[in-house]
Each structure stands twice: as structure tokens, then as C-alpha cells.
mmCIF file of C-alpha atoms in Angstrom:
data_model
loop_
_atom_site.group_PDB
_atom_site.id
_atom_site.type_symbol
_atom_site.label_atom_id
_atom_site.label_comp_id
_atom_site.label_asym_id
_atom_site.label_seq_id
_atom_site.Cartn_x
_atom_site.Cartn_y
_atom_site.Cartn_z
ATOM 1 C CA MET P 479 0.000 0.000 0.000
ATOM 2 C CA ARG P 480 3.066 2.216 0.069
ATOM 3 C CA TRP P 481 2.356 3.246 -3.531
ATOM 4 C CA LEU P 482 -0.856 4.934 -2.365
ATOM 5 C CA GLY P 483 1.208 7.188 -0.139
ATOM 6 C CA TRP P 484 3.512 8.001 -3.029
ATOM 7 C CA LEU P 485 0.540 8.828 -5.240
ATOM 8 C CA ALA P 486 -0.957 11.054 -2.551
ATOM 9 C CA GLY P 487 2.351 12.835 -2.097
ATOM 10 C CA ILE P 488 2.813 13.379 -5.824
ATOM 11 C CA GLY P 489 -0.785 14.588 -6.119
ATOM 12 C CA ALA P 490 -0.311 17.040 -3.260
ATOM 13 C CA LEU P 491 2.902 18.292 -4.806
ATOM 14 C CA LEU P 492 1.258 18.805 -8.198
ATOM 15 C CA TRP P 493 -1.720 20.570 -6.639
ATOM 16 C CA SER P 494 0.589 22.821 -4.630
ATOM 17 C CA GLY P 495 2.425 23.750 -7.809
ATOM 18 C CA LEU P 496 -0.820 24.479 -9.646
ATOM 19 C CA TRP P 497 -2.122 26.610 -6.790
ATOM 20 C CA TYR P 498 1.148 28.519 -6.523
ATOM 21 C CA GLY P 499 1.219 29.109 -10.284
ATOM 22 C CA GLY P 500 -2.370 30.319 -10.232
ATOM 23 C CA SER P 501 -1.739 32.637 -7.310
ATOM 24 C CA VAL P 502 1.251 34.198 -9.085
ATOM 25 C CA LEU P 503 -0.808 34.773 -12.222
ATOM 26 C CA ILE P 504 -3.568 36.430 -10.195
ATOM 27 C CA HIS P 505 -1.151 38.578 -8.201
ATOM 28 C CA ASP P 506 0.815 39.724 -11.235
ATOM 29 C CA GLY P 507 -2.327 40.275 -13.291
ATOM 30 C CA VAL P 508 -3.908 42.523 -10.668
ATOM 31 C CA GLU P 509 -0.634 44.387 -10.123
ATOM 32 C CA GLY P 510 -0.384 44.913 -13.870
ATOM 33 C CA TRP P 511 -3.924 46.244 -14.021
ATOM 34 C CA PHE P 512 -3.154 48.874 -11.379
ATOM 35 C CA GLN P 513 -0.052 49.958 -13.279
ATOM 36 C CA GLN P 514 -1.898 50.159 -16.602
ATOM 37 C CA GLN P 515 -4.588 52.545 -15.330
ATOM 38 C CA ALA P 516 -2.196 55.502 -15.203
ATOM 39 C CA ALA P 517 -1.820 55.256 -18.986
ATOM 40 C CA HIS P 518 -5.597 55.736 -19.278
ATOM 41 C CA GLY P 519 -5.662 58.749 -16.960
ATOM 42 C CA ILE P 520 -7.191 56.753 -14.111
ATOM 43 C CA THR P 521 -5.950 56.947 -10.542
ATOM 44 C CA ALA P 522 -5.645 53.402 -9.130
ATOM 45 C CA GLU P 523 -3.900 53.072 -5.774
ATOM 46 C CA LYS P 524 -3.650 50.506 -2.985
ATOM 47 C CA THR P 525 -1.574 49.986 0.132
ATOM 48 C CA ALA P 526 -1.308 46.184 -0.055
ATOM 49 C CA LEU P 527 -2.249 43.209 -2.223
ATOM 50 C CA ALA P 528 -2.030 39.520 -1.338
ATOM 51 C CA VAL P 529 -3.283 36.162 -2.619
ATOM 52 C CA THR P 530 -3.990 33.506 0.034
ATOM 53 C CA GLY P 531 -6.401 30.604 0.510
ATOM 54 C CA PHE P 532 -4.204 27.544 -0.121
ATOM 55 C CA PRO P 533 -5.179 24.854 -0.885
ATOM 56 C CA GLY P 534 -8.882 25.168 -1.691
ATOM 57 C CA ARG P 535 -9.365 28.809 -2.713
ATOM 58 C CA PHE P 536 -7.769 31.813 -4.303
ATOM 59 C CA ASP P 537 -8.428 34.710 -1.912
ATOM 60 C CA LEU P 538 -7.420 38.092 -3.277
ATOM 61 C CA GLY P 539 -7.166 40.791 -0.623
ATOM 62 C CA ILE P 540 -6.635 44.467 -1.445
ATOM 63 C CA THR P 541 -6.366 47.135 1.237
ATOM 64 C CA GLY P 542 -6.327 50.911 0.971
ATOM 65 C CA LEU P 543 -8.132 50.867 -2.382
ATOM 66 C CA ARG P 544 -8.606 54.187 -4.185
ATOM 67 C CA LEU P 545 -9.951 54.515 -7.736
ATOM 68 C CA ALA P 546 -10.670 57.856 -9.390
ATOM 69 C CA ASP P 547 -11.362 59.221 -12.858
ATOM 70 C CA PRO P 548 -10.397 62.922 -12.875
ATOM 71 C CA ALA P 549 -12.032 63.398 -16.270
ATOM 72 C CA THR P 550 -15.515 62.517 -14.983
ATOM 73 C CA GLY P 551 -15.101 63.450 -11.313
ATOM 74 C CA THR P 552 -16.049 59.955 -10.149
ATOM 75 C CA GLY P 553 -14.231 57.690 -7.736
ATOM 76 C CA TRP P 554 -14.392 54.906 -5.174
ATOM 77 C CA LEU P 555 -12.565 54.645 -1.864
ATOM 78 C CA ALA P 556 -12.638 51.399 0.135
ATOM 79 C CA PRO P 557 -10.521 50.346 3.119
ATOM 80 C CA GLU P 558 -10.448 46.768 1.860
ATOM 81 C CA LEU P 559 -11.791 44.455 -0.809
ATOM 82 C CA HIS P 560 -11.774 40.650 -0.748
ATOM 83 C CA VAL P 561 -12.453 38.516 -3.832
ATOM 84 C CA PHE P 562 -12.713 34.728 -3.545
ATOM 85 C CA ALA P 563 -12.748 31.849 -6.028
ATOM 86 C CA GLN P 564 -12.624 28.093 -5.515
ATOM 87 C CA SER P 565 -9.377 26.639 -6.846
ATOM 88 C CA TRP P 566 -11.331 24.141 -8.928
ATOM 89 C CA LYS P 567 -13.798 26.780 -10.185
ATOM 90 C CA PRO P 568 -11.834 29.997 -10.748
ATOM 91 C CA TRP P 569 -14.394 31.352 -13.235
ATOM 92 C CA HIS P 570 -16.890 32.023 -10.410
ATOM 93 C CA LEU P 571 -15.916 35.018 -8.243
ATOM 94 C CA THR P 572 -17.400 36.268 -4.980
ATOM 95 C CA ALA P 573 -16.550 39.695 -3.587
ATOM 96 C CA ALA P 574 -17.072 40.714 0.031
ATOM 97 C CA LEU P 575 -17.570 44.482 0.041
ATOM 98 C CA PRO P 576 -16.498 46.563 3.040
ATOM 99 C CA PRO P 577 -19.173 47.841 5.452
ATOM 100 C CA THR P 578 -18.065 51.429 4.823
ATOM 101 C CA GLN P 579 -16.955 52.935 1.519
ATOM 102 C CA THR P 580 -17.026 56.269 -0.256
ATOM 103 C CA VAL P 581 -18.290 57.035 -3.759
ATOM 104 C CA THR P 582 -17.377 60.317 -5.410
ATOM 105 C CA LEU P 583 -19.767 61.795 -7.959
ATOM 106 C CA PRO P 584 -19.559 65.106 -9.802
ATOM 107 C CA GLY P 585 -20.291 67.764 -7.191
ATOM 108 C CA GLU P 586 -20.840 65.466 -4.228
ATOM 109 C CA THR P 587 -19.456 62.643 -2.120
ATOM 110 C CA VAL P 588 -21.639 59.747 -0.955
ATOM 111 C CA THR P 589 -20.777 57.670 2.109
ATOM 112 C CA VAL P 590 -22.007 54.096 1.718
ATOM 113 C CA THR P 591 -22.528 51.878 4.752
ATOM 114 C CA GLY P 592 -24.006 48.420 4.744
ATOM 115 C CA GLN P 593 -24.272 44.964 6.213
ATOM 116 C CA ALA P 594 -23.317 41.708 4.463
ATOM 117 C CA LEU P 595 -22.673 43.467 1.162
ATOM 118 C CA ALA P 596 -21.583 40.940 -1.456
ATOM 119 C CA ALA P 597 -21.289 40.599 -5.219
ATOM 120 C CA THR P 598 -20.779 37.537 -7.405
ATOM 121 C CA LEU P 599 -19.553 37.254 -10.980
ATOM 122 C CA GLY P 600 -20.048 33.984 -12.784
ATOM 123 C CA SER P 601 -18.776 32.920 -16.196
ATOM 124 C CA ALA P 602 -18.506 29.668 -18.104
ATOM 125 C CA PRO P 603 -15.281 27.655 -18.555
ATOM 126 C CA SER P 604 -14.922 28.715 -22.188
ATOM 127 C CA PRO P 605 -12.208 30.580 -24.134
ATOM 128 C CA ASP P 606 -14.656 33.472 -24.632
ATOM 129 C CA VAL P 607 -15.271 33.715 -20.846
ATOM 130 C CA PRO P 608 -19.000 34.474 -21.297
ATOM 131 C CA LEU P 609 -20.836 36.184 -18.468
ATOM 132 C CA THR P 610 -23.440 33.885 -16.945
ATOM 133 C CA GLU P 611 -24.521 35.753 -13.811
ATOM 134 C CA VAL P 612 -23.882 38.871 -11.749
ATOM 135 C CA THR P 613 -25.486 39.449 -8.346
ATOM 136 C CA LEU P 614 -25.420 42.200 -5.757
ATOM 137 C CA THR P 615 -26.958 41.508 -2.357
ATOM 138 C CA GLY P 616 -26.989 42.928 1.145
ATOM 139 C CA ASP P 617 -28.856 42.926 4.430
ATOM 140 C CA ARG P 618 -28.727 46.711 4.693
ATOM 141 C CA LEU P 619 -27.491 49.649 2.602
ATOM 142 C CA ASP P 620 -27.456 53.322 3.565
ATOM 143 C CA LEU P 621 -26.365 56.234 1.387
ATOM 144 C CA ARG P 622 -25.538 59.646 2.849
ATOM 145 C CA SER P 623 -24.471 62.489 0.582
ATOM 146 C CA ASP P 624 -22.627 65.621 1.617
ATOM 147 C CA ALA P 625 -25.194 67.368 -0.602
ATOM 148 C CA GLY P 626 -27.712 66.700 2.159
ATOM 149 C CA TRP P 627 -29.769 63.697 1.030
ATOM 150 C CA THR P 628 -29.993 60.154 2.379
ATOM 151 C CA LEU P 629 -31.426 56.865 1.119
ATOM 152 C CA GLY P 630 -31.777 53.515 2.862
ATOM 153 C CA LEU P 631 -32.406 49.951 1.724
ATOM 154 C CA GLY P 632 -33.268 46.919 3.802
ATOM 155 C CA GLU P 633 -32.444 43.426 2.542
ATOM 156 C CA PHE P 634 -32.023 43.758 -1.225
ATOM 157 C CA ALA P 635 -30.953 41.754 -4.271
ATOM 158 C CA VAL P 636 -30.132 42.573 -7.899
ATOM 159 C CA THR P 637 -29.348 39.791 -10.374
ATOM 160 C CA LEU P 638 -28.379 39.725 -14.044
ATOM 161 C CA ARG P 639 -28.148 36.258 -15.577
ATOM 162 C CA VAL P 640 -28.157 34.664 -19.006
ATOM 163 C CA ASP P 641 -31.681 34.050 -20.296
ATOM 164 C CA PRO P 642 -31.680 30.465 -21.648
ATOM 165 C CA ASP P 643 -34.845 31.157 -23.658
ATOM 166 C CA SER P 644 -33.325 34.076 -25.587
ATOM 167 C CA PRO P 645 -30.838 34.266 -28.483
ATOM 168 C CA PRO P 646 -27.166 34.948 -27.638
ATOM 169 C CA GLY P 647 -26.901 38.291 -25.890
ATOM 170 C CA GLY P 648 -30.155 37.800 -23.955
ATOM 171 C CA TYR P 649 -30.188 38.376 -20.196
ATOM 172 C CA LEU P 650 -32.716 38.458 -17.390
ATOM 173 C CA LEU P 651 -32.547 41.300 -14.858
ATOM 174 C CA THR P 652 -34.386 40.866 -11.569
ATOM 175 C CA PHE P 653 -34.377 43.220 -8.615
ATOM 176 C CA ASP P 654 -35.990 43.604 -5.202
ATOM 177 C CA LEU P 655 -35.120 46.915 -3.557
ATOM 178 C CA ALA P 656 -37.636 47.197 -0.753
ATOM 179 C CA PRO P 657 -38.035 48.236 1.933
ATOM 180 C CA LEU P 658 -36.626 51.540 0.730
ATOM 181 C CA THR P 659 -36.423 54.497 3.105
ATOM 182 C CA PRO P 660 -36.482 57.835 1.275
ATOM 183 C CA ASP P 661 -34.751 60.964 2.462
ATOM 184 C CA PRO P 662 -36.516 62.263 5.613
ATOM 185 C CA ALA P 663 -36.535 65.770 4.132
ATOM 186 C CA LEU P 664 -38.491 64.497 1.114
ATOM 187 C CA LEU P 665 -40.882 62.614 3.364
ATOM 188 C CA ALA P 666 -41.471 65.773 5.422
ATOM 189 C CA ARG P 667 -42.194 67.771 2.257
ATOM 190 C CA VAL P 668 -44.597 65.096 1.029
ATOM 191 C CA ARG P 669 -46.545 65.100 4.290
ATOM 192 C CA ALA P 670 -46.695 68.898 4.303
ATOM 193 C CA VAL P 671 -48.370 69.157 0.887
ATOM 194 C CA THR P 672 -52.076 69.982 0.906
ATOM 195 C CA LEU P 673 -54.019 70.136 -2.365
ATOM 196 C CA PRO P 674 -57.740 70.891 -2.740
ATOM 197 C CA ASP P 675 -60.057 67.904 -3.380
ATOM 198 C CA LEU P 676 -57.180 65.448 -2.919
ATOM 199 C CA PRO P 677 -56.417 63.278 0.133
ATOM 200 C CA HIS P 678 -53.795 64.424 2.582
ATOM 201 C CA PRO P 679 -50.527 62.505 1.960
ATOM 202 C CA ASP P 680 -50.466 59.372 4.099
ATOM 203 C CA PHE P 681 -47.210 57.800 2.939
ATOM 204 C CA PRO P 682 -45.487 55.548 5.506
ATOM 205 C CA ASP P 683 -41.801 55.922 6.371
ATOM 206 C CA ALA P 684 -40.655 53.338 3.806
ATOM 207 C CA VAL P 685 -41.558 52.147 0.313
ATOM 208 C CA GLU P 686 -42.966 48.651 0.817
ATOM 209 C CA ALA P 687 -42.312 47.209 -2.653
ATOM 210 C CA LEU P 688 -39.967 47.981 -5.536
ATOM 211 C CA ALA P 689 -39.297 44.901 -7.653
ATOM 212 C CA GLY P 690 -39.267 43.732 -11.225
ATOM 213 C CA THR P 691 -38.257 41.223 -13.879
ATOM 214 C CA ILE P 692 -36.878 42.640 -17.135
ATOM 215 C CA HIS P 693 -35.536 40.889 -20.231
ATOM 216 C CA LEU P 694 -32.569 42.588 -21.918
ATOM 217 C CA GLN P 695 -31.367 41.737 -25.420
ATOM 218 C CA PHE P 696 -27.921 42.946 -26.439
ATOM 219 C CA SER P 697 -26.458 42.889 -29.935
ATOM 220 C CA ALA P 698 -23.730 40.474 -28.744
ATOM 221 C CA PRO P 699 -23.000 38.404 -25.638
ATOM 222 C CA LEU P 700 -21.197 39.980 -22.701
ATOM 223 C CA ASP P 701 -17.845 38.197 -22.743
ATOM 224 C CA ARG P 702 -14.130 38.932 -23.052
ATOM 225 C CA HIS P 703 -14.730 40.378 -26.534
ATOM 226 C CA ALA P 704 -17.183 42.986 -25.227
ATOM 227 C CA ALA P 705 -14.595 45.785 -25.208
ATOM 228 C CA ASP P 706 -14.030 45.296 -28.949
ATOM 229 C CA ARG P 707 -17.587 44.438 -29.997
ATOM 230 C CA GLN P 708 -19.222 46.992 -27.684
ATOM 231 C CA PRO P 709 -22.596 45.211 -27.379
ATOM 232 C CA LEU P 710 -25.568 47.540 -27.751
ATOM 233 C CA LEU P 711 -28.850 47.216 -25.868
ATOM 234 C CA ASN P 712 -31.436 46.458 -28.549
ATOM 235 C CA THR P 713 -34.545 45.461 -26.588
ATOM 236 C CA VAL P 714 -35.972 45.971 -23.100
ATOM 237 C CA GLU P 715 -38.984 43.840 -22.222
ATOM 238 C CA ILE P 716 -40.600 44.530 -18.851
ATOM 239 C CA ALA P 717 -42.224 41.255 -17.846
ATOM 240 C CA GLU P 718 -43.323 42.831 -14.581
ATOM 241 C CA ALA P 719 -42.305 45.795 -12.468
ATOM 242 C CA GLY P 720 -44.058 47.196 -9.433
ATOM 243 C CA PHE P 721 -43.857 49.924 -6.842
ATOM 244 C CA THR P 722 -45.941 50.298 -3.674
ATOM 245 C CA TRP P 723 -45.753 53.126 -1.174
ATOM 246 C CA GLY P 724 -48.664 53.196 1.199
ATOM 247 C CA GLN P 725 -51.897 53.452 -0.787
ATOM 248 C CA LEU P 726 -50.081 54.398 -4.008
ATOM 249 C CA SER P 727 -48.946 51.583 -6.303
ATOM 250 C CA LEU P 728 -47.694 51.350 -9.859
ATOM 251 C CA ALA P 729 -47.448 48.321 -12.162
ATOM 252 C CA ALA P 730 -45.737 48.306 -15.556
ATOM 253 C CA THR P 731 -45.395 45.869 -18.468
ATOM 254 C CA GLY P 732 -44.285 46.388 -22.046
ATOM 255 C CA THR P 733 -41.462 46.368 -24.557
ATOM 256 C CA VAL P 734 -39.206 48.987 -26.129
ATOM 257 C CA GLN P 735 -36.470 48.509 -28.680
ATOM 258 C CA ALA P 736 -34.018 50.690 -30.543
ATOM 259 C CA ASP P 737 -35.324 52.110 -33.816
ATOM 260 C CA ALA P 738 -33.221 52.938 -36.876
ATOM 261 C CA GLN P 739 -32.130 56.222 -35.288
ATOM 262 C CA GLY P 740 -31.199 54.574 -31.996
ATOM 263 C CA PHE P 741 -34.177 55.964 -30.049
ATOM 264 C CA ALA P 742 -36.275 53.764 -27.772
ATOM 265 C CA ALA P 743 -39.520 52.826 -29.512
ATOM 266 C CA GLY P 744 -42.409 50.829 -28.124
ATOM 267 C CA ARG P 745 -45.195 50.878 -25.579
ATOM 268 C CA ILE P 746 -45.308 50.326 -21.825
ATOM 269 C CA GLU P 747 -48.646 49.881 -20.077
ATOM 270 C CA LEU P 748 -48.843 51.613 -16.696
ATOM 271 C CA ALA P 749 -51.516 51.007 -14.063
ATOM 272 C CA LEU P 750 -51.571 53.489 -11.178
ATOM 273 C CA THR P 751 -53.725 52.540 -8.189
ATOM 274 C CA ASN P 752 -54.923 55.350 -5.894
ATOM 275 C CA TRP P 753 -53.555 57.917 -8.350
ATOM 276 C CA ASP P 754 -54.897 60.737 -6.129
ATOM 277 C CA ARG P 755 -51.750 60.363 -3.968
ATOM 278 C CA LEU P 756 -49.509 61.155 -6.941
ATOM 279 C CA PRO P 757 -50.013 64.947 -7.385
ATOM 280 C CA GLY P 758 -48.838 65.681 -3.836
ATOM 281 C CA LEU P 759 -45.779 63.491 -4.350
ATOM 282 C CA LEU P 760 -44.942 65.304 -7.608
ATOM 283 C CA VAL P 761 -45.236 68.678 -5.874
ATOM 284 C CA ALA P 762 -43.014 67.586 -2.965
ATOM 285 C CA ALA P 763 -40.385 66.243 -5.397
ATOM 286 C CA GLY P 764 -40.342 69.537 -7.277
ATOM 287 C CA VAL P 765 -41.597 67.978 -10.514
ATOM 288 C CA VAL P 766 -44.807 70.047 -10.423
ATOM 289 C CA GLN P 767 -45.245 73.563 -9.048
ATOM 290 C CA PRO P 768 -47.674 73.783 -6.077
ATOM 291 C CA GLY P 769 -50.053 75.986 -8.057
ATOM 292 C CA VAL P 770 -50.247 73.409 -10.846
ATOM 293 C CA GLY P 771 -50.873 70.480 -8.497
ATOM 294 C CA PRO P 772 -54.694 70.845 -8.467
ATOM 295 C CA THR P 773 -54.748 71.037 -12.283
ATOM 296 C CA VAL P 774 -52.743 67.817 -12.509
ATOM 297 C CA GLY P 775 -55.161 66.211 -10.057
ATOM 298 C CA ASN P 776 -58.169 67.259 -12.133
ATOM 299 C CA MET P 777 -56.645 65.897 -15.336
ATOM 300 C CA LEU P 778 -55.841 62.571 -13.700
ATOM 301 C CA ARG P 779 -59.349 62.416 -12.241
ATOM 302 C CA ALA P 780 -60.874 62.968 -15.685
ATOM 303 C CA LEU P 781 -58.746 60.211 -17.212
ATOM 304 C CA ALA P 782 -59.445 57.775 -14.369
ATOM 305 C CA GLY P 783 -63.174 58.471 -14.737
ATOM 306 C CA GLN P 784 -63.046 56.820 -18.159
ATOM 307 C CA THR P 785 -61.964 53.479 -16.670
ATOM 308 C CA PRO P 786 -64.133 50.797 -14.975
ATOM 309 C CA ASP P 787 -62.425 51.454 -11.631
ATOM 310 C CA PRO P 788 -61.946 55.205 -10.992
ATOM 311 C CA ALA P 789 -59.298 54.421 -8.357
ATOM 312 C CA VAL P 790 -57.057 52.856 -11.030
ATOM 313 C CA LEU P 791 -55.560 55.037 -13.732
ATOM 314 C CA LYS P 792 -54.264 53.182 -16.784
ATOM 315 C CA LEU P 793 -52.056 55.048 -19.228
ATOM 316 C CA PRO P 794 -49.701 53.911 -21.991
ATOM 317 C CA LEU P 795 -46.164 55.236 -22.157
ATOM 318 C CA VAL P 796 -45.654 55.488 -25.921
ATOM 319 C CA LEU P 797 -42.223 55.959 -27.481
ATOM 320 C CA GLN P 798 -42.287 56.657 -31.201
ATOM 321 C CA ASP P 799 -40.252 58.611 -33.756
ATOM 322 C CA GLY P 800 -37.836 59.856 -31.115
ATOM 323 C CA ARG P 801 -40.588 61.279 -28.894
ATOM 324 C CA MET P 802 -42.267 60.078 -25.725
ATOM 325 C CA SER P 803 -45.765 60.610 -24.354
ATOM 326 C CA LEU P 804 -47.766 59.407 -21.351
ATOM 327 C CA GLY P 805 -51.340 58.997 -22.485
ATOM 328 C CA PRO P 806 -52.310 62.402 -23.939
ATOM 329 C CA PHE P 807 -49.378 64.203 -22.270
ATOM 330 C CA PRO P 808 -46.210 64.804 -24.344
ATOM 331 C CA LEU P 809 -43.064 64.200 -22.290
ATOM 332 C CA GLY P 810 -40.305 65.173 -24.722
ATOM 333 C CA PRO P 811 -37.511 63.230 -26.440
ATOM 334 C CA ALA P 812 -37.357 59.449 -26.101
ATOM 335 C CA PRO P 813 -34.214 57.914 -24.560
ATOM 336 C CA GLN P 814 -31.349 57.151 -26.948
ATOM 337 C CA MET P 815 -30.539 53.445 -26.658
ATOM 338 C CA HIS P 816 -27.578 53.487 -29.055
ATOM 339 C CA PRO P 817 -26.212 55.427 -32.034
ATOM 340 C CA PRO P 818 -28.237 55.363 -35.272
ATOM 341 C CA THR P 819 -27.899 52.202 -37.331
ATOM 342 C CA GLY P 820 -29.187 53.689 -40.545
#
């Protein structure tokens, strides 16, 4: 039976060599990436980088991480970042995000705090390294801007995965972002709004539901060739999307796709329940002037009166010929999905 011991020893030696070789490739690759960013005008700094986890995992640890793009005024500051992969499945990555980090945006800085923040990136063992799934989850997420606003999320999840029922380049986006706690200043403004012939705002402290399932079709798969092919978003199909805040709720379904000029074109059906809470919310958000609020309420009441249930307002969001309208109300230019193809 001595030969079994020899085989085990040789196997352990080979595995150790493979793990060491893999760790060197990861370490040097990440180091090279940091060095290359300067050539692109990007600030990429760290205080330490290490690869551990022998024998079962590759654990990449980066401390003192600072990324910044001076051209756009954006950046990310994190005290640490840990990325893990099983040695036998290196194409599936899991990142443990720090509980406190800082995001810089043009004109403001946002402090991000959270609990159990994690992201995963999955691909297939193929030369093209195709993306199969991306997830972002957490038990709690709070945003606080030095511009004065805050936003809070409870347990949340966002997932993008390959849609097996779609052609290549098809993905399924799902999200659940409730409970969502809006900025207290906004909530105070909402509750202070009073409009004639409309109910006093009775919104609770948090949005109870914000979730959806959306099919995305790109012009090419998201893989290692994406930088050269630059996949374009061709179609967005909303299978279901919903929002509920107190008595007010919104449901949406529909499809839009890029037309020959690159504008979004299509139709999305919207159903707004207890629409009479909406005018006050629009006034508090600054979308509608207080003096126009009653007029908006009257128009919505007239439209809802044409439906079987006057508490439910159904309107189509129509995108056509580069323009966008909500029912009879013109909204302006439609979103540009990608450059013109014709």
C-alpha cells in the first residue's frame, strides 16, 4: 500500500504547484492592471495586495483601495476588498464588500454603509469567458451624501443572468429593492403638501415594494470580446415591475427597442392605483409647481373616470419617432438606446 502514499504525495505536490502558479498569475495580473490605469488617466492606488487561501481557494485581498477618474469626477474609496474563487472553479468570483466605503460623484461625495454586502460574478469555462450571472446583495445599505440627502435599503438583491430562452446576448434582470427608506426631508415635504379635493398625503416611512423582472437583449454576448464588440442594448422587455408606497402603487409591463435612429420605440402599459396620492408626491419632489398640483389632479381624475375602476388610472407610455408621451401628455424626447444604425 506504500504506492498509495507516493501517489498522494505526488498529487499534493502537483496541486501545490498548480495553486502557486495560479496565485502568481492572479497577483501579477492585478498588479499589472493597477499599473496600466495611469496610462488611461485613471488613478488606481492601494496599500497592499495579497493572494492567500491555499489549498482550496484563491483569496485576493486588497487594502487601501482608491480609484478615481479625474475626467468625470467619479471615484471609489474602500478600506479593503476581498475577492474569492474556488481553486477548482476559478471562473466564479465572490466579492465581500467593506461595510463602509465612499463614492465620489460630480459635485458630491456619498458615504455608503451596509451589512453583508456581497457581489458575485459567474462565467462559463470557455475561451470566450462568457458572463453567466452577476449578483449584488446585502442585508442593509445606507447612502448619505454631503449634498444633504440620504437613502436607505433593507435586505435587497439585484441579479443579471443569461436568459436560456433568448438568443445569444439575452439576459434576465431581476431586482428587489424594498423596503426603501427615502430621504426624511423628502418625506417631510410630502406630508406637508395639501391640495384641494385630494387626500392628505399618508405615505409611511418606507416604500414597501420595488421589484421587477426585465428581459434585456444585447447585440452580442457579454464576454471577453465585449470591449471590442461593444454590445448595444437592442430590446428591453418589462415582464413585470411594481412599486408600492402606502396606498399608491404602480405596475408596468411592455417592450421597447431601438429604432433605426437609436431611439427607444415601443409601448409600456402603466396602471396606477390610488392615483390621487400622486399629485402631492410630484409637488413635494419639485416635478410640479404647487399651483399646478390641483390642475394635474383634475386631469388625472378625468382620465381615471373613463376606466371601470376610478381608483385605477391606466395610461400607456408610448415611445415613437424619437418622442415620448404618457397617455395624452407629451413628455419630450425618447431615450437614446444606441447610435443610429441607418
